[in-house]
PDB file of C-alpha atoms in Angstrom:
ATOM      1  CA  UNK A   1       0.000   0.000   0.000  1.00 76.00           C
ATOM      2  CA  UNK A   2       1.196   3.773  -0.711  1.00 94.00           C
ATOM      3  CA  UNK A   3       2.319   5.675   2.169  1.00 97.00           C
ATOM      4  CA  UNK A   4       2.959   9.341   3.253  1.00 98.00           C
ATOM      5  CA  UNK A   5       4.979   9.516   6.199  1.00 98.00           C
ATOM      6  CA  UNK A   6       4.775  13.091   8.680  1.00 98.00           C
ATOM      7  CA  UNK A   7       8.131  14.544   9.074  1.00 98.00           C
ATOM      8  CA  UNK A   8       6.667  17.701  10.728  1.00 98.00           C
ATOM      9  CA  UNK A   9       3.298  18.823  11.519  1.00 98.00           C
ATOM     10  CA  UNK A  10       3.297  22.551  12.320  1.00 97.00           C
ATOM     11  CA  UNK A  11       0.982  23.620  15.233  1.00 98.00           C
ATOM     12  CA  UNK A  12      -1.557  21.449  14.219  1.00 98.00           C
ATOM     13  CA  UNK A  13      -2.529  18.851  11.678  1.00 98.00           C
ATOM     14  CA  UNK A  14      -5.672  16.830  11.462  1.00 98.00           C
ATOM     15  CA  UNK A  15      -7.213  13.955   9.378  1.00 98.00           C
ATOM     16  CA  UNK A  16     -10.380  15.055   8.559  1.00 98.00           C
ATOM     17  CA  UNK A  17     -13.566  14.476   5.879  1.00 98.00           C
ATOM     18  CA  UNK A  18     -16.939  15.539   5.949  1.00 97.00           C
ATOM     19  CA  UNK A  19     -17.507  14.746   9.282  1.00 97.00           C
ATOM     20  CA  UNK A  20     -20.421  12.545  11.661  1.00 97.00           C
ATOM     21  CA  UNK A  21     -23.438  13.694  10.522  1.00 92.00           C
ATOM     22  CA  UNK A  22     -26.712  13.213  11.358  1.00 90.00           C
ATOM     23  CA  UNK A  23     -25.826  11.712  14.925  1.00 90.00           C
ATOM     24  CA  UNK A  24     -26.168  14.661  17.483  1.00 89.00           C
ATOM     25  CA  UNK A  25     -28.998  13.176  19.256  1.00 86.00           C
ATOM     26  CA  UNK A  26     -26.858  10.423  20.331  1.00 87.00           C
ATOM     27  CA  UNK A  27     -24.465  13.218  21.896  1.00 89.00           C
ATOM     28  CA  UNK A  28     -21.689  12.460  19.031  1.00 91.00           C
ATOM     29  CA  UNK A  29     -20.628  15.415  17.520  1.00 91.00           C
ATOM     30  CA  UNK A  30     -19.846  16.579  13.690  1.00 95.00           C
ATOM     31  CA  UNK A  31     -16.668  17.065  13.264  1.00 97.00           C
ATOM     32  CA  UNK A  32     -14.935  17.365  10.177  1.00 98.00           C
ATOM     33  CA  UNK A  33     -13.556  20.046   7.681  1.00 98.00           C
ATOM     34  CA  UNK A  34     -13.410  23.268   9.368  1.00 98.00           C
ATOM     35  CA  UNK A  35     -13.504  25.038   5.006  1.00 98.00           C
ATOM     36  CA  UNK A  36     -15.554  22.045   4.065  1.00 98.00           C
ATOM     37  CA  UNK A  37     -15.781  24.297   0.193  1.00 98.00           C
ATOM     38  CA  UNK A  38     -11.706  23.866   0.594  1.00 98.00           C
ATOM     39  CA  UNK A  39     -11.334  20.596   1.417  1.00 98.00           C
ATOM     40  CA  UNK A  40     -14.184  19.900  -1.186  1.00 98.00           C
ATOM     41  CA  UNK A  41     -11.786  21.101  -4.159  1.00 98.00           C
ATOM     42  CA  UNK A  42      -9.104  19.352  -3.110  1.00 98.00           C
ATOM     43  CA  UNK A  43     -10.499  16.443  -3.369  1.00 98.00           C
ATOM     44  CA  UNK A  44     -12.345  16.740  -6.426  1.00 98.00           C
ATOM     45  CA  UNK A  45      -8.973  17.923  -8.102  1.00 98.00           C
ATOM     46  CA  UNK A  46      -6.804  14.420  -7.380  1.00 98.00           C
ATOM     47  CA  UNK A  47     -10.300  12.407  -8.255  1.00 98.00           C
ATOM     48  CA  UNK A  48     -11.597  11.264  -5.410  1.00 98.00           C
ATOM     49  CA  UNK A  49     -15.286  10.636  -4.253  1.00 96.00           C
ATOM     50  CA  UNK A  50     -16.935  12.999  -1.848  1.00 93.00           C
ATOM     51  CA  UNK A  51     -16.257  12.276   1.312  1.00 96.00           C
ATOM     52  CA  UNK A  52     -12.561  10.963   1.537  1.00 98.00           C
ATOM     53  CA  UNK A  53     -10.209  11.917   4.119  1.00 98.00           C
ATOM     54  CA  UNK A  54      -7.723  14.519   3.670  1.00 98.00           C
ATOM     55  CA  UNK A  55      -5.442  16.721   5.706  1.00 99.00           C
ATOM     56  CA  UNK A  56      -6.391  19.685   7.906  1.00 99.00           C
ATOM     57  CA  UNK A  57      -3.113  22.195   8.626  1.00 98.00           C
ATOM     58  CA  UNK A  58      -3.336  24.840  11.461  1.00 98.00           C
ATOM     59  CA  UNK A  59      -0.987  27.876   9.602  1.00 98.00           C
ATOM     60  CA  UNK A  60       1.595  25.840   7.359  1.00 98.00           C
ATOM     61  CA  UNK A  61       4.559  23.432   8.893  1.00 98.00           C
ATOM     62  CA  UNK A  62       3.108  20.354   7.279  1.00 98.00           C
ATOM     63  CA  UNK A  63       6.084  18.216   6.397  1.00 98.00           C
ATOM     64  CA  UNK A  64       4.962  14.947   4.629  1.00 98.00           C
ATOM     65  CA  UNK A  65       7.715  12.111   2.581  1.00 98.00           C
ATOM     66  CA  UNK A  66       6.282  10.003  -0.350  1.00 98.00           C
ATOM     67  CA  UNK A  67       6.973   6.330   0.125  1.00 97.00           C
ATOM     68  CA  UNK A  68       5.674   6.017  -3.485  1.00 97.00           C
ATOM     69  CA  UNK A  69       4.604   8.233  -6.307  1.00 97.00           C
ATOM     70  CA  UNK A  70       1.421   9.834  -5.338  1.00 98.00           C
ATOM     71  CA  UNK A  71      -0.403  13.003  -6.730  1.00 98.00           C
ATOM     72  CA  UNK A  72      -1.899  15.771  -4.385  1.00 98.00           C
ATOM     73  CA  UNK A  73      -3.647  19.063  -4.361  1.00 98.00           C
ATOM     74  CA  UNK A  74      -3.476  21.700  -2.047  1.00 98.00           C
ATOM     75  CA  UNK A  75      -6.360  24.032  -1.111  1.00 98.00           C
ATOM     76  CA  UNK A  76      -7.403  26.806   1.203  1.00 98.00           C
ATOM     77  CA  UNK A  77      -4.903  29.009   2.795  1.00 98.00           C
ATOM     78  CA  UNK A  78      -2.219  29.450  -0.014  1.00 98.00           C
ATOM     79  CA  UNK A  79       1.172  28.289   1.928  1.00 97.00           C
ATOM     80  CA  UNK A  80       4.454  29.140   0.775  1.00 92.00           C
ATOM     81  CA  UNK A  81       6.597  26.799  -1.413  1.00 91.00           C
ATOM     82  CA  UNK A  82       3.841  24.429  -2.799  1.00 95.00           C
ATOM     83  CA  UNK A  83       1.739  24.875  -5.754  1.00 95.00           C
ATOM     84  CA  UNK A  84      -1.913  25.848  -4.948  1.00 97.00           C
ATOM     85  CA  UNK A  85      -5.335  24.443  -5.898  1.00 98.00           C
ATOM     86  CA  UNK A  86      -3.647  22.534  -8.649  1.00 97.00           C
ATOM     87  CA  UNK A  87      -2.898  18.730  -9.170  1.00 98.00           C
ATOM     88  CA  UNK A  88       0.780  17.912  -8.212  1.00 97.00           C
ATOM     89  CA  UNK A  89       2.628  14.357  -8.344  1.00 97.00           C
ATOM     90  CA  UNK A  90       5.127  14.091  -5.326  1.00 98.00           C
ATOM     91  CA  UNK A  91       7.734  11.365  -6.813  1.00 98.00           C
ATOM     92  CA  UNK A  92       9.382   8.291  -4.022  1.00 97.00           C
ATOM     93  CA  UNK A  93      11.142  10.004  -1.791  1.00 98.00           C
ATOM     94  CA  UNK A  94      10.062  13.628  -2.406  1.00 98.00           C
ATOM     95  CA  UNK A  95       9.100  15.742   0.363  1.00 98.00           C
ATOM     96  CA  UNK A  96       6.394  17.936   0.588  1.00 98.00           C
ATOM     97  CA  UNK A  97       6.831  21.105   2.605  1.00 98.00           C
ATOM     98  CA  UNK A  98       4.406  24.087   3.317  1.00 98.00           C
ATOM     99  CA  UNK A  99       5.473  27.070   4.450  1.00 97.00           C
ATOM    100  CA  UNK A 100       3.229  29.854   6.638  1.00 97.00           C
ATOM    101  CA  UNK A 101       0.084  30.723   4.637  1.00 98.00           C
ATOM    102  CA  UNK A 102       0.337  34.616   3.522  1.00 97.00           C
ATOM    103  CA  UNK A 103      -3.752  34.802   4.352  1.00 98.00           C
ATOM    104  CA  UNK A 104      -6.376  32.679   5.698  1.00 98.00           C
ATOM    105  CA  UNK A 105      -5.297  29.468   8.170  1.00 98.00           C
ATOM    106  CA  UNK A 106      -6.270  26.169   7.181  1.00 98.00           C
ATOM    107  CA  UNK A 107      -4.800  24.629   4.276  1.00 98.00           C
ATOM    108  CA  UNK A 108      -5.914  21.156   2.937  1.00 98.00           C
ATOM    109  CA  UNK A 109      -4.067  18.389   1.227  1.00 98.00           C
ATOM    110  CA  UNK A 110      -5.183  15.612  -0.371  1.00 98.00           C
ATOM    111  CA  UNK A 111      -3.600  12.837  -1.855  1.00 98.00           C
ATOM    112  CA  UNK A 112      -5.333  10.387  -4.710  1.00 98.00           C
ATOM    113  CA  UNK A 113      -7.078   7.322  -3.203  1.00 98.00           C
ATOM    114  CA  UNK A 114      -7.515   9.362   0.366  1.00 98.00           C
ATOM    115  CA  UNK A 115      -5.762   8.995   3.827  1.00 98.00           C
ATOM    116  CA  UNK A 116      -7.093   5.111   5.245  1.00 97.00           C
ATOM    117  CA  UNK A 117      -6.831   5.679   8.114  1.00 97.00           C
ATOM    118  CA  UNK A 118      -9.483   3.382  10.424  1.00 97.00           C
ATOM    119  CA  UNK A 119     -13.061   4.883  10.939  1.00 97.00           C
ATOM    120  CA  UNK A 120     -14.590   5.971  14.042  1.00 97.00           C
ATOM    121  CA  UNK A 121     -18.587   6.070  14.044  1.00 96.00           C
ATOM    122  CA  UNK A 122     -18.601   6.621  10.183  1.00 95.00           C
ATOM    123  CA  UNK A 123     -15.810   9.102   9.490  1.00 98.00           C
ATOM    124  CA  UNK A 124     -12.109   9.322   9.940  1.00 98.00           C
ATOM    125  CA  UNK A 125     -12.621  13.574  11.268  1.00 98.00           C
ATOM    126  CA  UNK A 126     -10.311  14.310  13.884  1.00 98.00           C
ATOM    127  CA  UNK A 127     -12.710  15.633  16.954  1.00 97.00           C
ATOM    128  CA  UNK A 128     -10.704  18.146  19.352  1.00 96.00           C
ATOM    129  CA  UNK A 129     -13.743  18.531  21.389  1.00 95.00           C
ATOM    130  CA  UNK A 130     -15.004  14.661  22.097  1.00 94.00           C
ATOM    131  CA  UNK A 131     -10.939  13.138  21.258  1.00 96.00           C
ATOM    132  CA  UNK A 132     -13.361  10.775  18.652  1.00 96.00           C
ATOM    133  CA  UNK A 133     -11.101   9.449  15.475  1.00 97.00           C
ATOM    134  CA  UNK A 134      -7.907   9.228  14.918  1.00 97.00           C
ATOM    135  CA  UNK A 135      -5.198  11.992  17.793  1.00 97.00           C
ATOM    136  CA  UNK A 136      -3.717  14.939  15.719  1.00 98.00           C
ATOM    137  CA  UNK A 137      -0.425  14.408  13.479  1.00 98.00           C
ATOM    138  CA  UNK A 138       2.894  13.919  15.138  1.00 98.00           C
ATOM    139  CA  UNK A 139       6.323  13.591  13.407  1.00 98.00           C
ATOM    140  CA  UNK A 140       6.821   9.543  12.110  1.00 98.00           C
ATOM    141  CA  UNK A 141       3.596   8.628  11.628  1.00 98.00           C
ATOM    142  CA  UNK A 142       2.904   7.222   8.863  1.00 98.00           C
ATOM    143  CA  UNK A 143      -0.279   7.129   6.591  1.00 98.00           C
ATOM    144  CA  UNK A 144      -1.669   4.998   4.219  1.00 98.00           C
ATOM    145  CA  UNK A 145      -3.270   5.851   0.802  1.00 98.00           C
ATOM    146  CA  UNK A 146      -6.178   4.138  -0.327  1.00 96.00           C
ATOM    147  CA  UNK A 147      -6.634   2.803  -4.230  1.00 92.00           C
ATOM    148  CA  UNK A 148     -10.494   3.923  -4.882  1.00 91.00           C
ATOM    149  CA  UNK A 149     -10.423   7.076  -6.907  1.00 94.00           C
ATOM    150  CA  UNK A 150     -12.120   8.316  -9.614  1.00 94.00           C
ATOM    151  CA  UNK A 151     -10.603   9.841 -12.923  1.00 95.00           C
ATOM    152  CA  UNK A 152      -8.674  12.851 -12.824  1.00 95.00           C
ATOM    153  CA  UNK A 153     -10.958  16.149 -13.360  1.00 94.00           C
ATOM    154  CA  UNK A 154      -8.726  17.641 -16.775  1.00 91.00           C
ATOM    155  CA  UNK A 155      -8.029  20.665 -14.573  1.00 90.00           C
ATOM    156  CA  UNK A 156      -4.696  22.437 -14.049  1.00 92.00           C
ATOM    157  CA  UNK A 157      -5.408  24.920 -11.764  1.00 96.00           C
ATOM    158  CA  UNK A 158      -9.130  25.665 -10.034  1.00 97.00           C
ATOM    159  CA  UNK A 159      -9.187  29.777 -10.089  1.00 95.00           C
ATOM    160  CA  UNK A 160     -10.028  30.517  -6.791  1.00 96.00           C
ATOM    161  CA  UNK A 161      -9.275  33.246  -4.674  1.00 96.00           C
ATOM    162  CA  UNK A 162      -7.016  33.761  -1.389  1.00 97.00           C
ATOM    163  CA  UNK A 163      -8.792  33.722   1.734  1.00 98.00           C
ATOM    164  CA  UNK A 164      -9.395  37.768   3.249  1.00 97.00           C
ATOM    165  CA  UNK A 165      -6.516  39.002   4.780  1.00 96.00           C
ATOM    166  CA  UNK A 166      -8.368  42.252   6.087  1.00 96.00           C
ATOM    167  CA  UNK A 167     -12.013  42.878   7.512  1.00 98.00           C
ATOM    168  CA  UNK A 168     -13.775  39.994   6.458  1.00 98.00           C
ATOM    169  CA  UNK A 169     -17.968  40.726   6.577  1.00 98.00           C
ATOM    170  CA  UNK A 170     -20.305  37.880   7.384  1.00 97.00           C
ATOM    171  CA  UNK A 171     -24.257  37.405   6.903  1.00 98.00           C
ATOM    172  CA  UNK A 172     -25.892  36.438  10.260  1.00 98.00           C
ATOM    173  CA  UNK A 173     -29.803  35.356  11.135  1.00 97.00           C
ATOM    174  CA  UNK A 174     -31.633  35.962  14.244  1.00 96.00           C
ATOM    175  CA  UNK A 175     -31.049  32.937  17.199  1.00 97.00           C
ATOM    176  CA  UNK A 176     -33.318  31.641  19.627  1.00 96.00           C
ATOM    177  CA  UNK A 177     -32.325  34.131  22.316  1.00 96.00           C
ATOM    178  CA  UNK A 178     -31.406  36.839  20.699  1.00 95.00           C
ATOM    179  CA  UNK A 179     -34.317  38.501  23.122  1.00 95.00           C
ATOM    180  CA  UNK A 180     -31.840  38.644  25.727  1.00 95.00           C
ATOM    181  CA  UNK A 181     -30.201  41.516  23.764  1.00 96.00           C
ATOM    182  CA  UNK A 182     -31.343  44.908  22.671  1.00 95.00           C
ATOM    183  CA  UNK A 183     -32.094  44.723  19.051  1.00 93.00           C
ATOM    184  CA  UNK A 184     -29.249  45.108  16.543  1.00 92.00           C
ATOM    185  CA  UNK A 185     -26.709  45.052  19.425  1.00 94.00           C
ATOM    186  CA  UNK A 186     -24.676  42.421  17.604  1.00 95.00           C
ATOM    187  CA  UNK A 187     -24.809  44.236  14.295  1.00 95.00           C
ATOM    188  CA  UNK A 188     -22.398  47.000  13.515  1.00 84.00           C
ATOM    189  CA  UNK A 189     -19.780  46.251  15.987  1.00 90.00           C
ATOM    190  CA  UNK A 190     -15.929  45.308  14.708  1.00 96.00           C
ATOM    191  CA  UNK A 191     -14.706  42.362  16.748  1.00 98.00           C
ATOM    192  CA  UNK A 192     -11.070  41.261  16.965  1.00 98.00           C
ATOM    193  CA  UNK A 193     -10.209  37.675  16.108  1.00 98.00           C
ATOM    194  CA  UNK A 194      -8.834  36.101  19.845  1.00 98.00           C
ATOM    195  CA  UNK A 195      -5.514  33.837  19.907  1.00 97.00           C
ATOM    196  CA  UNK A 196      -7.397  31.749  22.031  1.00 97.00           C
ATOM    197  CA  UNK A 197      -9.663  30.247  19.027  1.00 98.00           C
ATOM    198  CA  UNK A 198      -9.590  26.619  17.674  1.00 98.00           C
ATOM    199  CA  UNK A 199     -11.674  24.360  15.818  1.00 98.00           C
ATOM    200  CA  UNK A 200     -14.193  24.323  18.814  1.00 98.00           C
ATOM    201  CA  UNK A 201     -14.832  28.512  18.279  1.00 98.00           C
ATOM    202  CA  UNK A 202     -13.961  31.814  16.912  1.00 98.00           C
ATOM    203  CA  UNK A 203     -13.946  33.582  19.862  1.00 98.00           C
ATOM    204  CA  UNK A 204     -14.047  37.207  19.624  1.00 98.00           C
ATOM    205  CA  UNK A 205     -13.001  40.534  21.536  1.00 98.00           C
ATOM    206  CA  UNK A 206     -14.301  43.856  21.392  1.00 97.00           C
ATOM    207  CA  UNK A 207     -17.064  45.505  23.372  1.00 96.00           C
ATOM    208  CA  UNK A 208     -19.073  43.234  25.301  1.00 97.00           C
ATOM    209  CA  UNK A 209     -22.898  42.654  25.293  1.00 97.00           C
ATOM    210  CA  UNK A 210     -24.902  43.733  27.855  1.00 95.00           C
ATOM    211  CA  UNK A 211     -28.255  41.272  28.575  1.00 94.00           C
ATOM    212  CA  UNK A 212     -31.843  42.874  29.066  1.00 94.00           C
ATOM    213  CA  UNK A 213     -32.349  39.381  30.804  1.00 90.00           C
ATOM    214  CA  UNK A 214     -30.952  37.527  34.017  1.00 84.00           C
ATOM    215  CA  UNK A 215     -30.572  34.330  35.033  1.00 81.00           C
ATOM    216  CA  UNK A 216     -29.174  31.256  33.292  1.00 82.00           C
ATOM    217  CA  UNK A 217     -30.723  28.648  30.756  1.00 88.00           C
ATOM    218  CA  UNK A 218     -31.530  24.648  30.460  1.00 90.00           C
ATOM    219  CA  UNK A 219     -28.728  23.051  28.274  1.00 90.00           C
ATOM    220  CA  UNK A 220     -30.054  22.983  24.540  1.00 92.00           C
ATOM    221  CA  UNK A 221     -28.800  21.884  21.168  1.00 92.00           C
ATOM    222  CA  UNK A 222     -25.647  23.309  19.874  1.00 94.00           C
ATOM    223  CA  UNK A 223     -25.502  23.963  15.968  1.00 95.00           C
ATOM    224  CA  UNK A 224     -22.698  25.078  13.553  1.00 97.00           C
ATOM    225  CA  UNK A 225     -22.270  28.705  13.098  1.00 98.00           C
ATOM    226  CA  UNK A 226     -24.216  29.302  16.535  1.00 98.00           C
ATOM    227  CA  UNK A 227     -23.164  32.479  17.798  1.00 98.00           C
ATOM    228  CA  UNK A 228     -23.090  31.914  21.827  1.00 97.00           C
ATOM    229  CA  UNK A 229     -22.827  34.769  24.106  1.00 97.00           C
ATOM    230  CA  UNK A 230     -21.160  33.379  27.532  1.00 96.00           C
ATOM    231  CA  UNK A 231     -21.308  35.405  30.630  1.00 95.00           C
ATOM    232  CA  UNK A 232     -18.106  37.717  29.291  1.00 96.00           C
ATOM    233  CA  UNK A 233     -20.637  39.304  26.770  1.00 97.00           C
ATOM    234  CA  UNK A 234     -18.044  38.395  23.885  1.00 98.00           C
ATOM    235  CA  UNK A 235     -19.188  35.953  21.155  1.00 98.00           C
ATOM    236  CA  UNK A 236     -18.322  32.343  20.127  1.00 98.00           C
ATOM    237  CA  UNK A 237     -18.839  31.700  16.945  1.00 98.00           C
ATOM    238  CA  UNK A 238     -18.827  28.066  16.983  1.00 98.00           C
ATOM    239  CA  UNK A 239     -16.993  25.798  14.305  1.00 98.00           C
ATOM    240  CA  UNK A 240     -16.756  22.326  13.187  1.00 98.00           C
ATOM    241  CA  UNK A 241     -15.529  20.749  16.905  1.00 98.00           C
ATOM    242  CA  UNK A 242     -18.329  22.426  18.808  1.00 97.00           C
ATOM    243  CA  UNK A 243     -20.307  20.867  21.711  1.00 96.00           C
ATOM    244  CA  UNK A 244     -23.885  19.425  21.059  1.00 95.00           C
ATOM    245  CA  UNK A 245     -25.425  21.092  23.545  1.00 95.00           C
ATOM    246  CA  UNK A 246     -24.690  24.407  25.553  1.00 94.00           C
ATOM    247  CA  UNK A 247     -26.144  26.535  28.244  1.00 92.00           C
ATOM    248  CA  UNK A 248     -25.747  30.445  27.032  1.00 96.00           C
ATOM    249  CA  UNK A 249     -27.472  32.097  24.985  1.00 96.00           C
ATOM    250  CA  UNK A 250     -27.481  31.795  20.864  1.00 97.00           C
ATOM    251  CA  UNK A 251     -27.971  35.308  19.405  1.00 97.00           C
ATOM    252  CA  UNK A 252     -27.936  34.378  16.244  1.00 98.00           C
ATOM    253  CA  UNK A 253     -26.287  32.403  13.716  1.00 98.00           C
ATOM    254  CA  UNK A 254     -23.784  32.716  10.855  1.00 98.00           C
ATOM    255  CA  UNK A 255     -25.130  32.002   7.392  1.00 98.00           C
ATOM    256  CA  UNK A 256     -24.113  28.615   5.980  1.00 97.00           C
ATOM    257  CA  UNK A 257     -22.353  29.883   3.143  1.00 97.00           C
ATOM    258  CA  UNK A 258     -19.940  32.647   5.270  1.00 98.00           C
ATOM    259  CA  UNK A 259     -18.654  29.712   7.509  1.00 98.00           C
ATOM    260  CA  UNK A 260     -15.851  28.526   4.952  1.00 98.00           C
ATOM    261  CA  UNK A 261     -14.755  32.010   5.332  1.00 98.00           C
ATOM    262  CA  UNK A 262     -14.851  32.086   9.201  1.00 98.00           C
ATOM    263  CA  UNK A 263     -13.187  29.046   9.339  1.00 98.00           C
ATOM    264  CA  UNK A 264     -10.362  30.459   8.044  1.00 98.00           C
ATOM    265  CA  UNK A 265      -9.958  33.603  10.247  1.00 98.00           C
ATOM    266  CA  UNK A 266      -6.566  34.026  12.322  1.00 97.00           C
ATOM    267  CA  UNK A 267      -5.803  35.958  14.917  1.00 98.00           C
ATOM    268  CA  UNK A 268      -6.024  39.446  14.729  1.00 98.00           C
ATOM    269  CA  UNK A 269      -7.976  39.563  12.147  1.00 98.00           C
ATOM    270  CA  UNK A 270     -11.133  41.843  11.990  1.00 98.00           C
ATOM    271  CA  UNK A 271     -14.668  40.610  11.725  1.00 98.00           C
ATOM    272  CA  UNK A 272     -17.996  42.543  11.431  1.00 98.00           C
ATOM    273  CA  UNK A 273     -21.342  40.668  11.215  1.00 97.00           C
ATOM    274  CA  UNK A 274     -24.736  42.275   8.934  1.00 97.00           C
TER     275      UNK A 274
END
């Protein structure tokens, strides 16, 4: 069987796919691609079916050795010294190194035939939150490639753009509480990317909310893009890893198609909701 083997894995690197859905009433979360449209066209560009497991790397450092001649594409945050969103073939022996991403933060690789590694309750998604699937990336080990793939797509290079480096805008609907807040309070306000996110949540600093209501709530169910306002008054926006269920209140949620975009926000970076 073809294998890849990690040399280095940068602050973080993931197997993931499309995640464990459809199974939150039995307390098991999603998971799965953070940029699911990223790790979508990565896929689709070596010829693989939806659905097959590919890499997840947290700002570049990804360091991976061809034990045989394998072809790859890299998507998402556009890392220094590979090619991007384009088909590649990595020869025996070659090593494949990303650098730091110039914008966005998550950059996928894929290699033809998928990572096969063993499943977990359907998927092979890396789950911070739950520790479900297979632990995060270390140096030496090694992973194999499966041999179902499709044909190759006929494309040299998908045009799409960068990930925002600046201000990046999202669309937002109203939550289940967002009574708790005078109207519009979310709305209008520039909030600061914290160095304390993950895959579990954007979290966010700027001014805080203030409630119109006291008190605390029953647990209820947790969805992707939820924006949760804890006791601080500064929102989570919650990602791929987050809980099932939660006790603060939701006041409002980001619009499916923004969330690629949020999921590749770093640090510092500026974020306005409309």
């Amino acid at each position: 069987m073809t294998k890849l083997t990690v040399l280095e894995t940068g602050p973080l690197a993931t197997v993931q796919d499309r995640g464990r859905v459809g199974q939150a009433a039995l307390g098991v979360p999603r998971s799965g691609a953070c940029d699911q449209r990223s790790y979508e066209l990565a896929n689709r560009l070596v010829g693989n079916a939806d659905g097959v497991a590919a890499i997840e790397v947290t700002f570049g450092g990804l360091v991976l050795r061809a034990e045989a001649d394998v072809v790859i594409a890299v998507t998402g945050a556009p890392c220094a010294g590979v090619p991007l969103n384009a088909p590649t073939t990595v020869r025996a022996g070659g090593v494949l190194r990303l650098g730091p991403p110039r914008s966005g933060l998550r950059t996928y690789v894929a290699v033809r035939g998928g990572f096969a590694v063993p499943p977990v309750l359907g998927s092979r998604s890396t789950d911070l939150l739950s520790g479900l699937g297979p632990a995060p990336l270390q140096a030496g080990d090694v992973l194999p490639v499966g041999c179902e793939h499709g044909p190759m797509p006929g494309v040299d290079l998908a045009p799409v753009a960068d990930p925002a480096a600046g201000e990046v805008v999202v669309r937002v609907t109203p939550g289940p509480r967002q009574d708790w807040f005078p109207e519009g309070a979310l709305l209008g306000q520039t909030y600061t990317v914290s160095s304390n996110s993950n895959r579990i949540g954007v979290r966010l600093e700027g001014t805080p909310l203030q409630r119109l209501r006291e008190g605390e709530l029953p647990s209820e169910g947790m969805a992707l893009g939820a924006l949760q306002i804890p006791p601080s008054g500064l929102p989570v926006l919650f990602l791929a890893d987050h809980p099932v269920t939660g006790g603060y209140p939701v006041i409002a949620y980001v619009a499916g198609a923004d969330l690629d975009a949020c999921a590749q926000l770093r640090p510092g970076q500026q974020l306005r909701f409309v």
